[in-house]
PDB file of C-alpha atoms in Angstrom:
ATOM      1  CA  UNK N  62      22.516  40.505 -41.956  1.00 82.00           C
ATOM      2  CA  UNK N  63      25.053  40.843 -39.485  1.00 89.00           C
ATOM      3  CA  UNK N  64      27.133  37.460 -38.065  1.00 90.00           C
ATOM      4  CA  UNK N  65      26.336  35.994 -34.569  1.00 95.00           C
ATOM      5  CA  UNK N  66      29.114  35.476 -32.344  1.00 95.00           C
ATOM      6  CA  UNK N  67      29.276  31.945 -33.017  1.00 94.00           C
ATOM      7  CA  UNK N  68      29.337  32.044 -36.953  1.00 94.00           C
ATOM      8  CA  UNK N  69      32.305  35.003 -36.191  1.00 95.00           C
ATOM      9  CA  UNK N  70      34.187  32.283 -34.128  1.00 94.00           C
ATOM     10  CA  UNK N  71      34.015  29.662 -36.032  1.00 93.00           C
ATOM     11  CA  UNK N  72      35.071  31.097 -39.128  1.00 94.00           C
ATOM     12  CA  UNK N  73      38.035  32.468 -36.934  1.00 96.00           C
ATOM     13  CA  UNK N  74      38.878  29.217 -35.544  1.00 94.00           C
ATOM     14  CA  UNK N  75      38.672  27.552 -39.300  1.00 96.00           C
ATOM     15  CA  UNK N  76      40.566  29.994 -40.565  1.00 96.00           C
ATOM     16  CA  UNK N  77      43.574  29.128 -37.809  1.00 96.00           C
ATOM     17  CA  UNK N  78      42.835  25.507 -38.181  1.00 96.00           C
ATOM     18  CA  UNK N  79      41.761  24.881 -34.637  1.00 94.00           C
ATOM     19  CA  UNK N  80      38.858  23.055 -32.881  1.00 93.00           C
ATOM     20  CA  UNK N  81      37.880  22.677 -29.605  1.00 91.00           C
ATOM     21  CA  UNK N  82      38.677  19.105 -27.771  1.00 92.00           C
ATOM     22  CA  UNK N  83      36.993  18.570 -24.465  1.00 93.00           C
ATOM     23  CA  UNK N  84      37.749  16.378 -21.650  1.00 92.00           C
ATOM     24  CA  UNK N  85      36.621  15.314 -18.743  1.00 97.00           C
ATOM     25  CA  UNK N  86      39.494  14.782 -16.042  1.00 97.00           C
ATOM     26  CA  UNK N  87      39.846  13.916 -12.376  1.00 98.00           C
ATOM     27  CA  UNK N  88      40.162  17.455 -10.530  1.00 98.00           C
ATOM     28  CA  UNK N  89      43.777  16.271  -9.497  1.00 98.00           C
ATOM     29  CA  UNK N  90      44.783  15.935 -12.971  1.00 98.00           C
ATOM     30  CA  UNK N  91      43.166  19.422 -13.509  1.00 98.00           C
ATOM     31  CA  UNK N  92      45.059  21.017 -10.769  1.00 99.00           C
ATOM     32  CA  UNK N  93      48.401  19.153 -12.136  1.00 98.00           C
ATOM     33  CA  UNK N  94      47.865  20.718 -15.702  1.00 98.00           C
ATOM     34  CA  UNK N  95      47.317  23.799 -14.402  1.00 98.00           C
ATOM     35  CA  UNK N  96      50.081  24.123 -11.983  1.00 99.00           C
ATOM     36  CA  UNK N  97      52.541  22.678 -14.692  1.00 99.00           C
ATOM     37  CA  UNK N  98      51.569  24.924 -17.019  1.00 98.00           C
ATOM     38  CA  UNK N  99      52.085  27.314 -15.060  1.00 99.00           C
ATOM     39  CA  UNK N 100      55.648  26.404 -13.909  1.00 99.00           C
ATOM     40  CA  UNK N 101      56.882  25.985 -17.582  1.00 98.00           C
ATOM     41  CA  UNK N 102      55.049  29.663 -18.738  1.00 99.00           C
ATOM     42  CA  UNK N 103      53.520  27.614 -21.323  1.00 98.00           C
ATOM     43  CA  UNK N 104      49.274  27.271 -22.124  1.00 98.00           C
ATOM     44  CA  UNK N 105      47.716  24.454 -20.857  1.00 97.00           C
ATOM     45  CA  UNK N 106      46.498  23.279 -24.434  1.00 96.00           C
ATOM     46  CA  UNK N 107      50.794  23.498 -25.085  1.00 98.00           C
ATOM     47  CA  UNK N 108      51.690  21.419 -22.141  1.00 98.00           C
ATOM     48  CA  UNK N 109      49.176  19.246 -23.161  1.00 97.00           C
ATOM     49  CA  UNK N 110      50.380  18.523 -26.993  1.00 97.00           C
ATOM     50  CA  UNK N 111      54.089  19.036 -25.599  1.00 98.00           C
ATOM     51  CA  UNK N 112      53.284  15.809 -23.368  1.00 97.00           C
ATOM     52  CA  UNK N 113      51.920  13.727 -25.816  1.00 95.00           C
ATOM     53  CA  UNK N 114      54.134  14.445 -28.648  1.00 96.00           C
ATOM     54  CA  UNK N 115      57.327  13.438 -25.374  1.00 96.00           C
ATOM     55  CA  UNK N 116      55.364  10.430 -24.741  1.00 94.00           C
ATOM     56  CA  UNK N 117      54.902   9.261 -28.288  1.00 93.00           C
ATOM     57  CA  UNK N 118      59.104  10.058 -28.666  1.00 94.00           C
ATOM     58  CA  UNK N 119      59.644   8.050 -25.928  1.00 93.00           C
ATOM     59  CA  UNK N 120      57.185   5.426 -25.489  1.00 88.00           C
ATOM     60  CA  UNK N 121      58.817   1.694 -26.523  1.00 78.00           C
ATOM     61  CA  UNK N 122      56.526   0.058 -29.145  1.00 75.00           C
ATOM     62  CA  UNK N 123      54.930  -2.843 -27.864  1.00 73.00           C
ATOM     63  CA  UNK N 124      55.690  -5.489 -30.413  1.00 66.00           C
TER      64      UNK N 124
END
């Protein structure tokens, strides 16, 4: 029996060890990402793990 769509994605996206992360985000904040994202050439799911991997650098612990 042939595969559906899904079961073809999802062994595709196991195989590449990625999974889909949703959010829901003030249209602003939507707009920002993607106008960033588009400034730096980079994806939107880059900018996003490129921001929180700067933050996490630079962030002062709180103790």
């Amino acid at each position: 029996m042939a595969k559906s769509i899904t079961e073809i994605q999802a062994k595709s996206d196991q195989k590449r060890g990625v999974k889909v992360k949703g959010f829901k985000l003030h249209v602003d904040d939507i707009a920002l990402i993607e106008q960033a994202s588009k400034n730096l050439d980079v994806s939107q799911a880059q900018l996003i793990v490129d921001a929180v991997k700067f933050y996490l650098d630079n962030k002062k612990p709180l103790n």
